Coordinates of C-alpha atoms in Angstrom, one line a residue:
M121 CA 62.8 92.5 81.5
A122 CA 64.2 92.0 84.6
K123 CA 65.7 88.8 83.7
T124 CA 67.6 91.7 80.9
I125 CA 68.3 93.9 83.7
A126 CA 69.6 90.6 85.9
S127 CA 71.9 89.6 83.3
I128 CA 73.8 92.6 82.4
G129 CA 73.9 92.8 86.1
F130 CA 76.0 89.6 86.0
V131 CA 78.1 90.4 83.6
Y132 CA 78.7 93.4 84.8
V133 CA 80.3 91.1 88.0
I134 CA 81.8 88.4 86.0
A135 CA 83.9 91.7 84.0
T136 CA 84.6 93.4 87.9
L137 CA 85.7 90.2 88.7
G138 CA 88.4 89.9 85.6
W139 CA 89.9 93.6 86.7
V140 CA 90.4 93.0 90.4
F141 CA 92.3 90.6 89.4
L142 CA 94.5 92.1 86.7
G143 CA 94.9 94.7 89.0
S144 CA 96.2 92.3 91.8
T145 CA 98.3 91.1 88.9
I146 CA 100.2 94.5 88.3
V147 CA 99.9 95.2 92.3
Y148 CA 102.4 92.0 92.4
R149 CA 104.2 92.2 89.3
T150 CA 105.1 95.3 90.4
E151 CA 105.6 94.7 94.4
D152 CA 107.8 92.4 93.4
Q153 CA 109.7 94.3 90.9
Q154 CA 110.5 97.5 92.7
S155 CA 112.8 95.0 95.8
T156 CA 114.7 94.2 93.4
L157 CA 115.2 96.4 90.3
K158 CA 115.6 99.0 92.9
R159 CA 118.8 97.3 94.4
E160 CA 120.2 96.6 90.8
V161 CA 119.8 100.3 89.6
G162 CA 121.7 101.2 92.5
Q163 CA 124.4 98.9 92.4
L164 CA 125.0 99.8 88.5
W165 CA 123.6 103.3 88.8
G166 CA 124.4 104.6 93.1
D167 CA 121.9 105.0 95.9
P168 CA 120.5 107.9 97.1
L169 CA 123.3 110.6 98.5
T170 CA 123.7 112.5 101.7
Q171 CA 127.0 114.1 101.6
R172 CA 128.1 115.7 105.8
A173 CA 130.3 118.8 105.8
P174 CA 134.0 117.7 107.1
S175 CA 134.2 118.1 110.4
S176 CA 137.7 118.7 111.8
Q177 CA 139.7 118.6 115.4
L178 CA 143.3 119.6 116.4
S179 CA 145.3 117.0 118.8
V180 CA 147.8 118.3 121.5
E181 CA 150.9 116.8 122.8
R182 CA 151.9 117.9 126.6
T183 CA 153.4 116.0 129.3
V184 CA 151.7 115.6 133.2
Q185 CA 154.4 114.3 135.9
T186 CA 152.6 112.3 138.1
E187 CA 154.2 111.8 141.8
V188 CA 154.0 108.2 142.2
W189 CA 154.8 106.5 145.9
D190 CA 157.4 103.4 145.0
E191 CA 156.9 100.6 147.6
A192 CA 159.9 98.8 147.3
H193 CA 162.0 101.2 148.3
K194 CA 159.8 103.6 150.4
K195 CA 159.9 106.4 148.4
K196 CA 158.0 108.4 145.4
H197 CA 158.7 109.7 142.6
I198 CA 157.9 111.2 139.6
E199 CA 156.4 110.4 136.5
K200 CA 156.8 111.3 133.1
S201 CA 154.0 110.5 130.6
K202 CA 152.0 112.1 127.2
V203 CA 148.6 113.1 127.1
I204 CA 146.6 114.2 123.8
D205 CA 143.8 116.8 124.4
K206 CA 141.8 117.2 121.4
F207 CA 140.0 121.0 120.8
G208 CA 137.5 120.5 118.4
I209 CA 138.0 123.4 115.3
P210 CA 135.2 124.9 113.4
I211 CA 134.4 125.9 109.5
T212 CA 134.3 129.5 110.2
Q213 CA 133.3 129.4 105.9
S214 CA 131.8 127.4 103.0
D215 CA 131.4 127.4 99.6
I216 CA 129.4 124.9 98.1
R217 CA 128.5 124.1 94.4
L218 CA 126.3 122.0 93.9
D219 CA 125.2 120.3 89.4
F220 CA 122.0 118.6 88.6
H221 CA 121.9 116.7 85.3
L222 CA 119.0 114.4 85.2
D223 CA 118.9 111.3 83.7
Q224 CA 115.8 108.7 84.5
R225 CA 115.4 105.7 83.6
Q226 CA 113.2 102.7 82.8
K227 CA 113.4 99.0 84.4
G228 CA 110.0 97.2 83.7
L229 CA 107.0 98.7 86.1
L230 CA 109.2 101.7 87.5
W231 CA 110.7 104.9 85.7
Y232 CA 114.0 105.8 88.9
S233 CA 115.1 109.3 89.2
T234 CA 118.6 108.3 88.3
Y235 CA 121.3 111.4 87.8
G236 CA 124.7 113.0 87.8
V237 CA 126.2 115.1 90.5
T238 CA 129.3 117.5 90.1
F239 CA 130.3 118.9 93.5
S240 CA 132.5 120.9 94.8
A241 CA 133.3 122.8 97.7
N242 CA 135.4 125.2 99.8
Y243 CA 136.2 125.4 103.4
V244 CA 137.7 127.4 106.0
F245 CA 138.9 125.6 109.3
Q246 CA 139.8 128.5 112.0
N247 CA 142.0 127.2 114.6
I248 CA 140.1 129.4 118.2
Q249 CA 142.8 127.7 120.4
D250 CA 146.1 129.7 121.5
K251 CA 147.7 126.8 120.8
S252 CA 149.3 124.7 117.9
G253 CA 149.7 120.6 117.5
E254 CA 147.8 118.1 114.7
M255 CA 144.6 119.0 112.7
V256 CA 143.4 116.2 112.2
L257 CA 140.5 116.2 109.3
N258 CA 137.7 114.4 108.2
F259 CA 136.2 113.6 105.1
A260 CA 133.2 111.3 104.4
F261 CA 132.4 110.1 100.9
P262 CA 127.9 110.8 100.9
A263 CA 127.9 107.0 100.3
P264 CA 130.1 104.3 101.4
D265 CA 129.6 102.5 98.3
G266 CA 129.4 105.0 95.4
R267 CA 131.7 106.2 92.8
Y268 CA 133.5 109.1 93.0
D269 CA 135.5 110.6 90.0
D270 CA 137.7 113.4 88.9
F271 CA 138.0 113.5 92.8
R272 CA 140.9 116.6 94.2
F273 CA 141.9 116.6 98.4
E274 CA 143.1 119.9 98.9
V275 CA 144.9 120.7 102.3
D276 CA 145.7 125.1 102.2
G277 CA 146.4 124.8 98.5
Q278 CA 148.3 120.9 98.4
E279 CA 147.7 117.9 98.5
V280 CA 148.1 115.5 101.5
P281 CA 148.4 112.5 102.9
L282 CA 145.1 110.2 103.6
T283 CA 144.3 107.2 105.0
R284 CA 140.5 106.3 105.5
D285 CA 139.0 104.9 109.4
E286 CA 136.4 102.2 109.8
S287 CA 133.2 103.9 108.4
K288 CA 135.4 104.8 105.3
G289 CA 135.5 107.8 105.0
L290 CA 139.2 110.1 105.0
I291 CA 140.8 111.1 107.3
A292 CA 143.9 114.0 107.2
R293 CA 146.7 115.0 109.3
I294 CA 148.6 118.2 109.0
P295 CA 150.4 120.6 111.2
S296 CA 148.4 123.4 112.7
A297 CA 150.3 126.7 114.7
A298 CA 148.1 128.7 117.5
K299 CA 144.6 130.8 116.3
A300 CA 145.7 129.7 112.5
R301 CA 143.5 128.5 109.4
H302 CA 143.3 126.5 106.8
T303 CA 141.3 125.7 103.7
F304 CA 140.4 122.4 102.7
S305 CA 139.2 121.9 99.1
V306 CA 137.6 119.2 97.2
N307 CA 135.8 118.6 94.4
Y308 CA 134.3 114.5 92.7
K309 CA 132.1 113.4 90.6
S310 CA 129.5 111.4 90.7
Q311 CA 125.0 109.4 90.4
G312 CA 122.8 109.3 92.8
L313 CA 118.8 107.4 92.7
D314 CA 116.6 110.3 93.6
R315 CA 117.5 112.8 96.6
F316 CA 120.6 114.5 97.2
L317 CA 120.9 115.6 100.6
Y318 CA 123.6 118.0 102.5
Q319 CA 123.9 118.1 106.8
F320 CA 125.7 120.9 108.2
G321 CA 126.9 117.4 111.0
D322 CA 124.5 115.3 113.5
G323 CA 122.4 116.8 115.5
I324 CA 121.9 121.5 115.8
S325 CA 124.5 122.3 114.3
E326 CA 126.1 126.3 113.8
V327 CA 126.6 127.4 110.3
R328 CA 128.7 130.7 109.8
N329 CA 128.9 132.3 106.7
F330 CA 127.6 129.4 104.5
T331 CA 127.2 129.6 100.5
L332 CA 126.0 126.3 98.8
G333 CA 124.8 127.6 95.0
A334 CA 123.2 124.6 92.8
T335 CA 122.5 124.1 89.7
T336 CA 120.4 121.7 87.8
D337 CA 119.0 121.4 84.4
F338 CA 115.9 120.1 85.2
A339 CA 112.5 122.9 86.2
A340 CA 110.5 120.1 88.1
I341 CA 112.6 121.0 91.4
D342 CA 111.5 120.0 95.6
F343 CA 112.9 120.1 98.5
P344 CA 112.2 116.5 100.9
A345 CA 110.8 116.9 103.8
N346 CA 113.1 118.2 107.5
T347 CA 115.5 120.1 104.4
S348 CA 115.6 124.3 104.1
S349 CA 113.6 125.5 101.2
P350 CA 116.6 128.5 98.9
S351 CA 117.0 132.1 100.1
S352 CA 117.2 132.7 96.3
K353 CA 116.3 130.7 93.2
K354 CA 115.9 132.0 89.5
R355 CA 115.4 129.8 85.7
E356 CA 118.7 129.1 84.1
G357 CA 117.9 127.6 80.9
S358 CA 116.0 124.5 81.3
G359 CA 116.5 124.7 84.5
W360 CA 117.1 127.0 88.3
Q361 CA 119.8 128.1 89.3
L362 CA 119.4 127.6 93.6
T363 CA 121.2 129.5 96.7
W364 CA 121.8 129.1 100.0
N365 CA 122.4 132.1 101.9
Y366 CA 123.4 131.6 105.7
T367 CA 125.5 133.7 108.1
D368 CA 125.4 132.9 111.0
L369 CA 122.6 129.3 111.5
V370 CA 122.1 127.3 114.2
S371 CA 119.4 123.9 112.8
G372 CA 119.4 120.7 112.7
N373 CA 117.9 120.4 108.9
G374 CA 119.6 120.3 106.0
I375 CA 120.1 120.9 102.6
G376 CA 118.7 119.0 99.6
I377 CA 117.4 118.5 96.3
E378 CA 114.2 115.8 95.7
M379 CA 115.0 115.0 92.0
P380 CA 111.2 114.8 89.4
Q381 CA 109.5 112.3 89.5
R382 CA 108.1 110.1 86.3
L383 CA 104.9 108.6 85.5
N384 CA 105.4 105.3 86.9
P385 CA 103.3 102.6 84.5
G386 CA 103.4 99.6 87.7
P387 CA 100.9 101.8 89.6
M388 CA 99.3 103.7 86.9
A389 CA 97.4 101.0 85.2
S390 CA 97.0 99.2 88.1
R391 CA 94.6 102.3 90.0
I392 CA 92.9 102.5 86.2
S393 CA 92.3 98.9 86.3
F394 CA 90.4 98.5 89.5
F395 CA 88.6 101.8 89.1
A396 CA 87.3 100.3 84.9
P397 CA 84.0 99.2 86.7
V398 CA 83.1 102.5 87.3
S399 CA 83.7 103.4 84.3
L400 CA 81.4 99.9 82.5
G401 CA 78.8 100.9 84.7
F402 CA 78.5 104.5 83.6
F403 CA 78.6 103.2 80.1
F404 CA 76.1 99.6 80.2
F405 CA 73.5 102.8 82.1
L406 CA 73.7 104.9 78.9
I407 CA 73.7 103.0 76.1
F408 CA 70.8 101.0 77.9
I409 CA 68.7 103.9 78.5
V410 CA 69.1 104.9 74.9
S411 CA 69.0 101.7 73.4
A412 CA 65.0 101.3 75.3
L413 CA 64.7 105.2 74.2
R414 CA 65.1 103.9 70.4
G415 CA 63.6 100.3 70.6
I416 CA 66.3 98.6 70.2
R417 CA 67.1 95.7 71.5
I418 CA 70.5 94.7 72.9
H419 CA 71.1 90.7 74.6
P420 CA 73.1 90.6 77.4
V421 CA 75.3 88.2 75.7
N422 CA 76.1 91.0 73.3
F423 CA 76.7 93.5 76.4
F424 CA 79.1 90.8 77.6
F425 CA 81.2 91.2 74.5
L426 CA 81.4 95.2 75.1
A427 CA 82.4 93.8 77.9
S428 CA 84.9 91.6 76.8
A429 CA 86.2 94.6 74.7
F430 CA 87.0 97.3 77.7
F431 CA 88.6 94.7 79.0
A432 CA 90.8 94.4 76.2
F433 CA 91.8 98.4 77.4
H434 CA 93.5 97.3 80.3
L435 CA 95.2 93.4 79.7
L436 CA 97.0 95.5 76.6
L437 CA 97.7 98.6 78.5
A438 CA 99.3 96.3 81.8
Y439 CA 102.2 94.0 79.4
L440 CA 101.9 96.7 76.4
V441 CA 103.4 99.9 79.5
D442 CA 106.7 97.7 79.9
H443 CA 107.7 97.9 75.6
V444 CA 106.7 101.3 75.3
S445 CA 105.9 104.8 77.1
I446 CA 102.4 104.7 78.9
H447 CA 101.0 107.7 76.9
L448 CA 101.5 105.8 74.1
A449 CA 100.5 102.5 75.3
F450 CA 97.5 104.3 76.6
A451 CA 97.1 105.6 73.1
I452 CA 97.1 102.3 71.5
C453 CA 95.0 100.5 73.9
S454 CA 92.6 103.8 73.4
V455 CA 91.9 102.7 69.3
V456 CA 91.5 98.6 69.6
S457 CA 89.1 99.1 72.7
I458 CA 87.5 101.8 70.8
F459 CA 87.6 99.8 67.2
L460 CA 86.2 97.0 68.9
V461 CA 83.6 97.9 70.5
V462 CA 82.1 100.0 66.9
S463 CA 82.9 97.4 64.8
Y464 CA 80.7 94.7 66.8
M465 CA 77.7 97.2 67.4
R466 CA 77.9 98.1 63.9
I467 CA 76.3 94.9 63.0
V468 CA 74.3 94.1 66.3
T469 CA 72.6 97.6 65.8
G470 CA 73.1 99.2 62.4
A471 CA 76.2 102.1 61.9
R472 CA 74.6 105.0 63.2
F473 CA 73.8 103.6 66.6
A474 CA 77.1 101.9 66.9
F475 CA 79.3 105.3 65.2
M476 CA 77.0 107.4 68.0
E477 CA 76.1 106.9 70.9
V478 CA 78.3 103.9 71.5
A479 CA 81.5 105.1 70.6
L480 CA 80.9 108.9 71.8
A481 CA 80.4 106.8 75.1
Q482 CA 83.2 104.6 75.0
V483 CA 85.5 107.6 74.4
I484 CA 83.7 109.8 77.8
Y485 CA 84.1 106.9 80.2
L486 CA 86.5 104.3 78.8
V487 CA 89.5 106.7 77.4
G488 CA 88.1 110.1 79.2
F489 CA 87.9 108.9 83.0
S490 CA 91.0 106.5 82.7
Y491 CA 92.8 109.3 81.2
A492 CA 91.6 111.6 84.3
F493 CA 94.4 109.6 86.1
F494 CA 97.0 111.5 83.9
I495 CA 95.6 114.9 85.7
E496 CA 97.6 114.8 88.8
G497 CA 95.6 116.2 91.9
F498 CA 92.1 116.4 89.5
T499 CA 91.3 112.7 89.1
G500 CA 88.4 112.5 91.6
L501 CA 87.3 116.1 90.3
A502 CA 87.1 114.9 86.9
V503 CA 85.3 111.9 87.4
T504 CA 82.8 113.8 89.4
I505 CA 82.4 115.9 87.0
G506 CA 82.1 113.9 84.4
S507 CA 79.3 111.7 86.6
V508 CA 76.7 114.5 87.5
I509 CA 76.3 115.5 83.4
T510 CA 75.9 111.9 83.3
L511 CA 72.6 111.9 85.7
F512 CA 72.1 115.7 84.1
V513 CA 71.4 114.1 80.1
V514 CA 70.0 110.8 81.6
M515 CA 67.2 112.0 83.6
Q516 CA 66.8 114.7 81.1
M517 CA 66.7 111.9 78.4
T518 CA 63.6 109.8 80.8
A519 CA 62.0 112.2 82.2
R520 CA 59.0 111.6 80.5
I521 CA 58.9 108.2 80.3
N522 CA 56.3 106.1 82.2
W523 CA 58.5 103.5 84.2
S524 CA 55.8 101.5 85.7
E525 CA 54.7 100.8 81.5
R526 CA 57.2 99.6 80.4
F527 CA 58.5 97.6 82.8
G528 CA 55.3 96.3 84.1
D529 CA 53.1 93.1 82.4
R530 CA 51.8 93.6 78.7
E531 CA 47.7 92.8 80.2
L532 CA 48.3 94.8 83.3
V533 CA 48.8 98.0 81.0
R534 CA 45.6 96.0 78.6
A535 CA 43.7 96.7 81.8
I536 CA 44.4 100.1 82.5
E537 CA 43.2 101.0 79.4
Q538 CA 40.1 99.4 79.3
A539 CA 38.9 101.2 82.0
D540 CA 39.9 104.4 82.2
P541 CA 40.2 105.6 78.6
R542 CA 42.6 108.7 79.2
P543 CA 45.9 106.7 78.6
A544 CA 44.9 105.4 74.9
G545 CA 46.9 105.1 72.9
I546 CA 50.1 103.6 75.5
L547 CA 49.4 99.7 74.0
N548 CA 50.3 100.9 71.0
S549 CA 53.2 102.8 71.5
V550 CA 54.8 100.1 73.8
D551 CA 53.0 97.6 70.5
H552 CA 55.1 100.6 68.4
A553 CA 58.0 100.9 69.7
E554 CA 58.7 96.9 69.6
K555 CA 58.1 96.6 66.1
D556 CA 60.7 99.7 65.9
G557 CA 63.7 97.1 67.6
A558 CA 62.7 95.0 66.0
N559 CA 62.9 96.4 62.3
A560 CA 66.2 98.1 63.8
V561 CA 67.5 93.8 64.4

């Protein structure tokens, strides 16, 4: 018996090493693809977008007279020069509309949360100076290398000439009278990845009469760190209508929406593979106990093939998730592995034991424990509950077994029976168990 247990333990160790290697391979494939594929997705679809509020300043030109000493003529004279004074022009009102359409894409072992966005904004700038001059309006795109369709840029209801600055933003120059108000409208359609951020400015900024409304076609919304949650939200169709309203706000945080993330096949497959030794350990333990109780002899070589069938589940899953959804891949791998185990054990131990104890144990410890990883936040609890139930069942099944007799020497058992007539029949029960096991085989 001890040699049998040691042999089963050796099979378990070999299988564990195989799963460690497989899991490491999946991790390597995922990390190796991640940097390359994310760059390709960014080039094809776009990067995370961060839209900053436009800024404006008033340039006022004035003439300055300077008294200069003329050494050659030994006298003073007056020189006139032009100086440009610059004053900030604040935004006194903002009305922004965003419309998001989620379009997630899979590349290799990873899903990427790509999306389309329609940006429409109307701003009011107030020249608070009692001076007239030239208003210089700066608008930066959310991504310098992005693509912007249906682009419209208007100041006071009219299109104006634009120039580009070194930071790849747009600059418009228009005359501004003292105390004048100017409206600025901008619209575009673009594409992004993972998240969209709106920043009020650099650092802590003052925001007045601000409204931002965002519509999504997805329900799983989240907000990035260091951003403000919406003032109100309500369901609209399959998504949400989100609104941020501020009358007079001073804040260093912006506004952001995090796109929902799909279950990534690569990381999920690696986690399931690394956890596989736990599933196999429970399976071996229960099958060994049940077979011992029923007098069924299962050779360590049989356990080796059982471990191979378990490993086939994870090996097939690792390479199938590249081509089909992870849920479909999981279902296919489960059916294949159960078929391998049950069809094999039907020949080794008989149909009843294969279809009842073996199949049920595999469904619980391979399929059930692995599927627990799909239940976000409850994986550990689900595995713990299954472990406790297994412990309870095995303890109840083996409570009446005298383990010293089961694992002891036969001559020692006979000596005990001859010395003390009270345990008579033990040896006969052992013999009958061995005969029953031989007949079952």
